[in-house]
Tab-separated table of C-alpha atoms and ligand atoms in Angstrom:
chain	number	residue	atom	x	y	z
A	1	MET	CA	-73.491	-132.412	51.976
A	2	LYS	CA	-73.600	-130.298	48.840
A	3	PRO	CA	-72.693	-126.613	49.119
A	4	PRO	CA	-75.548	-124.101	49.219
A	5	GLN	CA	-76.178	-122.153	46.010
A	6	PHE	CA	-73.978	-119.163	45.342
A	7	ASP	CA	-73.134	-116.811	42.484
A	8	TYR	CA	-69.681	-117.266	41.009
A	9	VAL	CA	-67.292	-114.816	39.376
A	10	ALA	CA	-63.707	-115.316	38.223
A	11	PRO	CA	-62.179	-111.848	37.763
A	12	ALA	CA	-59.227	-111.558	35.392
A	13	SER	CA	-57.292	-108.909	37.347
A	14	VAL	CA	-56.796	-107.557	40.856
A	15	PRO	CA	-58.714	-104.310	40.086
A	16	GLU	CA	-61.635	-106.394	38.747
A	17	ALA	CA	-61.633	-108.544	41.892
A	18	VAL	CA	-61.475	-105.460	44.106
A	19	ALA	CA	-64.376	-103.871	42.181
A	20	VAL	CA	-66.527	-106.957	42.808
A	21	LEU	CA	-65.527	-107.081	46.481
A	22	ALA	CA	-66.198	-103.342	46.855
A	23	GLU	CA	-69.745	-103.982	45.714
A	24	ARG	CA	-70.514	-107.325	47.379
A	25	GLY	CA	-67.665	-107.931	49.863
A	26	PRO	CA	-69.693	-108.670	53.016
A	27	GLU	CA	-71.747	-111.359	51.234
A	28	SER	CA	-68.725	-112.806	49.354
A	29	ARG	CA	-65.875	-115.211	49.960
A	30	VAL	CA	-62.629	-115.236	48.007
A	31	LEU	CA	-61.729	-118.659	46.595
A	32	ALA	CA	-57.980	-119.358	46.384
A	33	GLY	CA	-56.925	-123.019	46.752
A	34	GLY	CA	-60.362	-123.905	48.087
A	35	GLN	CA	-58.925	-126.472	50.502
A	36	SER	CA	-60.586	-124.867	53.514
A	37	LEU	CA	-63.382	-122.858	51.921
A	38	LEU	CA	-64.927	-125.775	49.997
A	39	ILE	CA	-65.129	-127.839	53.172
A	40	GLU	CA	-66.886	-124.982	54.946
A	41	LEU	CA	-69.313	-124.656	52.036
A	42	ARG	CA	-70.057	-128.372	52.121
A	43	TYR	CA	-70.655	-128.303	55.871
A	44	ARG	CA	-72.669	-125.127	55.263
A	45	THR	CA	-70.760	-123.336	58.002
A	46	GLU	CA	-70.101	-120.718	55.266
A	47	ARG	CA	-73.020	-119.537	53.104
A	48	PRO	CA	-71.687	-116.750	50.883
A	49	ALA	CA	-74.017	-115.341	48.236
A	50	LEU	CA	-70.997	-114.910	45.952
A	51	VAL	CA	-67.721	-116.779	45.499
A	52	VAL	CA	-64.921	-114.717	43.948
A	53	ASP	CA	-62.489	-117.166	42.335
A	54	VAL	CA	-59.109	-115.423	42.035
A	55	ASN	CA	-57.308	-118.335	40.349
A	56	ARG	CA	-57.447	-116.731	36.887
A	57	ILE	CA	-55.674	-113.551	37.957
A	58	PRO	CA	-52.200	-113.561	36.383
A	59	GLY	CA	-49.078	-112.514	38.276
A	60	LEU	CA	-50.005	-113.858	41.708
A	61	SER	CA	-48.222	-117.235	41.508
A	62	ASP	CA	-44.601	-116.176	41.895
A	63	ILE	CA	-42.065	-116.462	44.684
A	64	ALA	CA	-39.786	-113.440	44.257
A	65	VAL	CA	-36.487	-113.461	46.110
A	66	GLU	CA	-35.431	-109.875	46.690
A	67	ASP	CA	-32.587	-108.271	48.630
A	68	GLY	CA	-34.017	-108.222	52.116
A	69	SER	CA	-37.199	-110.209	51.659
A	70	VAL	CA	-39.042	-112.967	49.852
A	71	HIS	CA	-42.358	-112.054	48.263
A	72	ILE	CA	-44.998	-114.766	48.007
A	73	GLY	CA	-47.863	-114.067	45.606
A	74	ALA	CA	-51.399	-114.804	46.745
A	75	LEU	CA	-51.642	-117.891	44.511
A	76	VAL	CA	-48.353	-119.555	45.499
A	77	ARG	CA	-49.302	-123.127	46.457
A	78	HIS	CA	-47.926	-125.037	49.429
A	79	ALA	CA	-46.231	-127.407	46.946
A	80	GLN	CA	-44.230	-124.564	45.392
A	81	LEU	CA	-42.752	-123.837	48.808
A	82	GLU	CA	-42.077	-127.528	49.388
A	83	HIS	CA	-39.846	-127.452	46.296
A	84	ALA	CA	-38.339	-123.976	46.829
A	85	ARG	CA	-34.768	-124.120	45.602
A	86	PHE	CA	-33.386	-120.618	46.121
A	87	GLY	CA	-30.293	-120.631	48.331
A	88	ASP	CA	-31.565	-119.097	51.565
A	89	PRO	CA	-32.342	-120.328	55.075
A	90	LEU	CA	-35.957	-119.407	54.354
A	91	ALA	CA	-36.113	-121.858	51.434
A	92	GLU	CA	-34.757	-124.555	53.738
A	93	LEU	CA	-37.480	-123.715	56.263
A	94	PHE	CA	-40.176	-123.870	53.542
A	95	ARG	CA	-38.900	-127.322	52.591
A	96	GLN	CA	-38.936	-128.522	56.198
A	97	VAL	CA	-42.403	-127.136	56.989
A	98	ALA	CA	-44.396	-127.827	53.794
A	99	PRO	CA	-44.534	-131.648	54.110
A	100	TYR	CA	-46.409	-131.157	57.410
A	101	VAL	CA	-49.170	-129.137	55.724
A	102	ALA	CA	-51.905	-131.671	54.955
A	103	HIS	CA	-51.440	-134.188	52.086
A	104	PRO	CA	-49.870	-133.773	48.611
A	105	PRO	CA	-53.180	-133.143	46.740
A	106	ILE	CA	-54.094	-130.417	49.242
A	107	ARG	CA	-50.612	-128.937	48.966
A	108	ALA	CA	-50.965	-128.840	45.183
A	109	ARG	CA	-53.968	-126.480	45.450
A	110	GLY	CA	-53.867	-124.768	48.838
A	111	THR	CA	-52.045	-121.453	49.045
A	112	PHE	CA	-49.675	-119.863	51.559
A	113	ALA	CA	-51.672	-116.608	51.519
A	114	GLY	CA	-54.933	-118.564	51.865
A	115	SER	CA	-53.554	-120.115	55.048
A	116	LEU	CA	-52.848	-116.659	56.441
A	117	ALA	CA	-56.320	-115.484	55.392
A	118	TRP	CA	-57.917	-118.556	56.960
A	119	ALA	CA	-55.890	-118.170	60.193
A	120	HIS	CA	-56.274	-121.661	61.617
A	121	PRO	CA	-54.493	-121.636	65.016
A	122	ALA	CA	-52.550	-124.795	64.029
A	123	SER	CA	-51.327	-123.418	60.695
A	124	GLU	CA	-47.597	-123.849	60.283
A	125	TRP	CA	-47.375	-120.990	57.749
A	126	CYS	CA	-49.129	-118.632	60.164
A	127	ALA	CA	-46.496	-119.444	62.821
A	128	LEU	CA	-43.733	-118.792	60.294
A	129	ALA	CA	-45.302	-115.488	59.238
A	130	MET	CA	-45.640	-114.450	62.878
A	131	ALA	CA	-42.062	-115.407	63.779
A	132	LEU	CA	-40.677	-113.312	60.910
A	133	ASP	CA	-43.234	-110.521	61.279
A	134	ALA	CA	-44.328	-110.890	57.668
A	135	GLY	CA	-46.228	-108.110	55.917
A	136	ILE	CA	-49.611	-109.144	54.529
A	137	GLU	CA	-50.413	-107.068	51.438
A	138	LEU	CA	-53.990	-106.115	50.691
A	139	ASP	CA	-55.778	-104.375	47.835
A	140	GLY	CA	-59.168	-102.850	48.497
A	141	PRO	CA	-61.483	-100.018	47.485
A	142	SER	CA	-59.394	-97.561	49.569
A	143	GLY	CA	-56.139	-98.653	47.913
A	144	ARG	CA	-53.246	-100.793	49.056
A	145	ARG	CA	-52.060	-101.442	52.578
A	146	THR	CA	-49.697	-103.823	54.344
A	147	VAL	CA	-50.570	-105.305	57.710
A	148	PRO	CA	-47.756	-106.706	59.872
A	149	ALA	CA	-48.379	-110.269	61.056
A	150	GLY	CA	-48.381	-109.021	64.651
A	151	SER	CA	-51.593	-107.080	63.925
A	152	TRP	CA	-53.013	-109.489	61.345
A	153	PHE	CA	-54.217	-112.344	63.546
A	154	ARG	CA	-57.157	-111.210	65.679
A	155	GLY	CA	-58.279	-114.625	66.944
A	156	ALA	CA	-58.927	-118.121	65.637
A	157	PHE	CA	-60.092	-117.754	62.014
A	158	THR	CA	-60.217	-113.969	62.390
A	159	THR	CA	-57.868	-111.508	60.717
A	160	ALA	CA	-57.505	-107.809	59.956
A	161	CYS	CA	-58.698	-108.419	56.348
A	162	LEU	CA	-61.854	-106.433	55.556
A	163	PRO	CA	-64.605	-108.140	53.514
A	164	GLU	CA	-63.876	-105.736	50.618
A	165	GLU	CA	-60.156	-106.571	50.563
A	166	LEU	CA	-58.082	-109.116	48.671
A	167	VAL	CA	-54.775	-110.472	49.955
A	168	THR	CA	-52.429	-110.050	46.999
A	169	GLY	CA	-49.207	-111.282	48.568
A	170	VAL	CA	-47.078	-111.744	51.651
A	171	ARG	CA	-43.617	-110.287	52.226
A	172	LEU	CA	-41.313	-112.270	54.487
A	173	PRO	CA	-38.093	-110.637	55.738
A	174	ARG	CA	-35.127	-112.900	54.957
A	175	PRO	CA	-33.210	-114.281	57.922
A	176	PRO	CA	-29.609	-113.004	58.046
A	177	ALA	CA	-26.945	-114.851	56.052
A	178	GLY	CA	-25.640	-117.838	57.964
A	179	ALA	CA	-28.899	-118.407	59.857
A	180	VAL	CA	-29.938	-122.009	60.408
A	181	VAL	CA	-33.500	-123.291	60.744
A	182	ALA	CA	-35.351	-126.154	62.378
A	183	PHE	CA	-38.992	-127.222	62.504
A	184	ALA	CA	-40.736	-129.872	64.609
A	185	GLU	CA	-44.381	-130.887	64.893
A	186	HIS	CA	-46.481	-133.209	67.017
A	187	ARG	CA	-49.626	-134.543	65.289
A	188	ARG	CA	-51.853	-137.543	65.661
A	189	THR	CA	-51.606	-138.933	62.160
A	190	HIS	CA	-49.752	-138.109	58.997
A	191	GLY	CA	-51.566	-135.193	57.341
A	192	SER	CA	-53.586	-134.109	60.362
A	193	PHE	CA	-53.335	-130.625	61.809
A	194	ALA	CA	-50.594	-130.037	64.373
A	195	LEU	CA	-51.408	-130.629	68.029
A	196	ALA	CA	-48.410	-128.355	68.519
A	197	ALA	CA	-45.555	-127.181	66.308
A	198	ALA	CA	-42.431	-125.063	66.705
A	199	LEU	CA	-39.895	-123.471	64.414
A	200	VAL	CA	-36.584	-121.864	65.187
A	201	MET	CA	-34.362	-119.606	63.067
A	202	LEU	CA	-31.000	-118.850	64.596
A	203	ARG	CA	-27.670	-117.240	63.786
A	204	VAL	CA	-24.666	-117.882	65.959
A	205	SER	CA	-21.626	-115.607	65.867
A	206	GLU	CA	-18.458	-116.303	67.850
A	207	GLY	CA	-20.280	-118.962	69.836
A	208	ARG	CA	-23.163	-116.699	70.901
A	209	VAL	CA	-26.690	-116.241	69.614
A	210	ALA	CA	-26.679	-113.147	67.394
A	211	TRP	CA	-30.212	-113.453	65.966
A	212	ILE	CA	-33.124	-115.718	66.802
A	213	ARG	CA	-36.813	-116.190	65.993
A	214	ILE	CA	-39.079	-118.778	67.614
A	215	GLY	CA	-42.570	-119.426	66.206
A	216	LEU	CA	-45.293	-121.606	67.726
A	217	ALA	CA	-48.413	-123.122	66.138
A	218	ASN	CA	-51.480	-124.286	68.067
A	219	ALA	CA	-50.028	-122.659	71.152
A	220	ALA	CA	-52.925	-120.179	71.454
A	221	ASP	CA	-55.880	-119.068	69.365
A	222	ILE	CA	-53.419	-117.135	67.194
A	223	PRO	CA	-49.881	-118.086	66.116
A	224	LEU	CA	-47.212	-116.946	68.555
A	225	ARG	CA	-43.690	-115.606	68.456
A	226	ALA	CA	-41.979	-116.656	71.696
A	227	VAL	CA	-40.332	-113.301	72.362
A	228	GLU	CA	-39.322	-113.956	75.983
A	229	ALA	CA	-37.607	-117.208	75.045
A	230	GLU	CA	-35.785	-115.357	72.250
A	231	HIS	CA	-34.589	-112.719	74.737
A	232	LEU	CA	-33.295	-115.434	77.040
A	233	MET	CA	-31.124	-116.822	74.241
A	234	MET	CA	-29.908	-113.540	72.668
A	235	GLY	CA	-26.217	-112.849	73.197
A	236	GLU	CA	-25.741	-116.089	75.140
A	237	ARG	CA	-23.934	-119.343	74.424
A	238	PRO	CA	-26.692	-121.725	73.246
A	239	GLU	CA	-25.784	-124.549	75.597
A	240	PRO	CA	-28.203	-127.340	76.591
A	241	ASP	CA	-29.225	-125.847	79.971
A	242	LEU	CA	-30.071	-122.488	78.424
A	243	ARG	CA	-31.917	-124.206	75.563
A	244	ALA	CA	-34.032	-126.132	78.077
A	245	GLN	CA	-34.798	-122.897	79.960
A	246	ALA	CA	-35.746	-121.125	76.734
A	247	ALA	CA	-37.979	-124.023	75.695
A	248	ALA	CA	-39.751	-123.906	79.072
A	249	ARG	CA	-40.136	-120.141	78.713
A	250	ALA	CA	-41.629	-120.512	75.221
A	251	ALA	CA	-44.147	-123.021	76.566
A	252	ALA	CA	-44.994	-120.615	79.394
A	253	GLU	CA	-45.684	-117.878	76.817
A	254	ALA	CA	-48.224	-120.172	75.164
A	255	ASP	CA	-51.885	-120.286	76.053
A	256	PRO	CA	-53.001	-123.524	74.429
A	257	ALA	CA	-56.629	-124.599	74.228
A	258	ASP	CA	-57.864	-127.320	76.555
A	259	GLU	CA	-59.363	-130.085	74.435
A	260	PRO	CA	-60.344	-133.619	75.424
A	261	HIS	CA	-57.800	-135.253	73.101
A	262	ALA	CA	-55.055	-132.707	73.910
A	263	PRO	CA	-55.382	-130.977	77.282
A	264	ALA	CA	-53.601	-127.640	77.656
A	265	ALA	CA	-50.926	-129.090	79.983
A	266	TYR	CA	-50.133	-131.826	77.479
A	267	ARG	CA	-49.888	-129.314	74.643
A	268	ARG	CA	-47.659	-127.035	76.710
A	269	HIS	CA	-45.387	-129.979	77.478
A	270	ALA	CA	-45.292	-130.846	73.760
A	271	LEU	CA	-44.391	-127.247	72.882
A	272	ALA	CA	-41.474	-127.225	75.341
A	273	THR	CA	-40.203	-130.503	73.900
A	274	LEU	CA	-40.550	-129.298	70.299
A	275	VAL	CA	-38.781	-125.984	70.964
A	276	ARG	CA	-35.966	-127.788	72.798
A	277	ARG	CA	-35.537	-130.171	69.844
A	278	CYS	CA	-35.558	-127.335	67.322
A	279	LEU	CA	-32.988	-125.372	69.311
A	280	ALA	CA	-30.751	-128.439	69.584
A	281	ARG	CA	-30.987	-129.157	65.847
A	282	ALA	CA	-30.404	-125.529	64.896
A	283	VAL	CA	-27.381	-125.230	67.171
A	284	GLU	CA	-25.993	-128.491	65.802
A	285	ASN	CA	-26.427	-127.183	62.241
A	286	ALA	CA	-24.786	-123.906	63.208
A	287	GLY	CA	-21.768	-125.962	64.181
A	288	THR	CA	-21.507	-124.751	67.792
A	289	PRO	CA	-21.352	-126.810	71.005
B	301	FAD	C1	-57.498	-132.682	55.253
B	301	FAD	C2	-56.867	-131.332	55.385
B	301	FAD	C3	-55.747	-131.191	56.159
B	301	FAD	C4	-55.143	-129.943	56.294
B	301	FAD	N1	-54.034	-129.838	57.070
B	301	FAD	C5	-53.449	-128.630	57.215
B	301	FAD	C6	-52.295	-128.482	58.029
B	301	FAD	O1	-51.769	-129.436	58.592
B	301	FAD	N2	-51.778	-127.224	58.159
B	301	FAD	C7	-52.326	-126.137	57.525
B	301	FAD	O2	-51.829	-125.016	57.684
B	301	FAD	N3	-53.407	-126.254	56.749
B	301	FAD	C8	-53.985	-127.466	56.578
B	301	FAD	N4	-55.090	-127.574	55.789
B	301	FAD	C9	-55.653	-126.344	55.156
B	301	FAD	C10	-54.945	-126.041	53.851
B	301	FAD	O3	-53.614	-125.738	54.109
B	301	FAD	C11	-55.567	-124.858	53.101
B	301	FAD	O4	-54.990	-124.869	51.844
B	301	FAD	C12	-55.357	-123.464	53.680
B	301	FAD	O5	-55.722	-123.374	55.020
B	301	FAD	C13	-56.204	-122.431	52.967
B	301	FAD	O6	-55.634	-122.098	51.755
B	301	FAD	P1	-56.496	-122.140	50.444
B	301	FAD	O7	-55.679	-121.486	49.396
B	301	FAD	O8	-56.970	-123.507	50.183
B	301	FAD	O9	-57.702	-121.138	50.821
B	301	FAD	P2	-59.278	-121.245	50.534
B	301	FAD	O10	-59.831	-122.508	51.047
B	301	FAD	O11	-59.554	-120.910	49.116
B	301	FAD	O12	-59.768	-120.004	51.441
B	301	FAD	C14	-59.694	-120.083	52.842
B	301	FAD	C15	-60.225	-118.769	53.445
B	301	FAD	O13	-59.307	-117.714	53.179
B	301	FAD	C16	-59.907	-116.704	52.373
B	301	FAD	N5	-58.929	-116.324	51.353
B	301	FAD	C17	-58.109	-117.159	50.651
B	301	FAD	N6	-57.302	-116.467	49.850
B	301	FAD	C18	-57.611	-115.156	50.036
B	301	FAD	C19	-57.120	-113.944	49.473
B	301	FAD	N7	-56.138	-113.948	48.559
B	301	FAD	N8	-57.646	-112.784	49.905
B	301	FAD	C20	-58.646	-112.766	50.840
B	301	FAD	N9	-59.150	-113.886	51.410
B	301	FAD	C21	-58.643	-115.063	51.010
B	301	FAD	C22	-61.142	-117.356	51.742
B	301	FAD	O14	-62.141	-116.427	51.436
B	301	FAD	C23	-61.558	-118.322	52.834
B	301	FAD	O15	-62.309	-117.645	53.820
B	301	FAD	C24	-55.692	-128.810	55.624
B	301	FAD	C25	-56.822	-128.947	54.818
B	301	FAD	C26	-57.413	-130.195	54.693
B	301	FAD	C27	-58.608	-130.331	53.804
């Protein structure tokens, strides 16, 4: 189906975009990579009167590696993260995760920030943002604000972003030096959304877990950080029995949807398996037994 008619503007700066959104926000949709929005327009599940194309705004396409964090501009594409080459565990995680986000043409256009704004429960980037408690940066008529990922996701496809606001970037805290990362996903076909996915970031010191983050995608209607499983591992030797317990705990923290092709029990089982695999790979990479 063709999209319904809409007005179109392509502001040249963030203040210009914010001015348009201040005036017509509730009847508008921001267009970033368009890889989700255009589909919704074609299915006519979205019928905005105005599309605000932010692709011509300069300065939003950079990945900035700073002391304690990595800043991802609102127009950084999935493909940029797939080829991230800065020496950091986070870059390694970007490289592991990105190939699971759709197909190469979609990754060439779709944006990291757009994924967070879209808030699909199966989004890998949303799980990563949640695990690291990213800060989502917004500009709006009342000024700038940063929303922590823990308060950002309000439900499937629902976020704390107001209709008058523009996501301008996302700040991800950097894992500590020496952290190792692992990602695993279960999906039906190459390029389809995850039935379940897990990521682990881990630092081991003197044989014990000194820092850990576990993120889950499609484990609930919002991305999850498996805090109880993290607590189980903290300060302990990451041996196979404990890893299995933590994986089971992470799955218990999940509240997956019950769907005909992937019942909740099946998804929970998949999550436990994926977390266990990630923990095993991370511990192996950390060079501990
Ligand atoms: C076949 C297919 C498979 C896919 N598989 C996956 C997958 O496996 N994993 C995955 O995570 N994603 C997947 N996607 C979605 C893809 O990753 C999208 O790129 C992403 O979800 C949205 O990013 P976008 O830049 O394209 O946003 P758009 O489509 O432009 O926008 C999406 C929504 O976010 C809002 N928005 C975007 N940017 C901003 C902003 N800066 N400020 C305020 N609001 C904003 C828009 O208004 C819109 O409501 C898939 C898409 C397709 C078509």
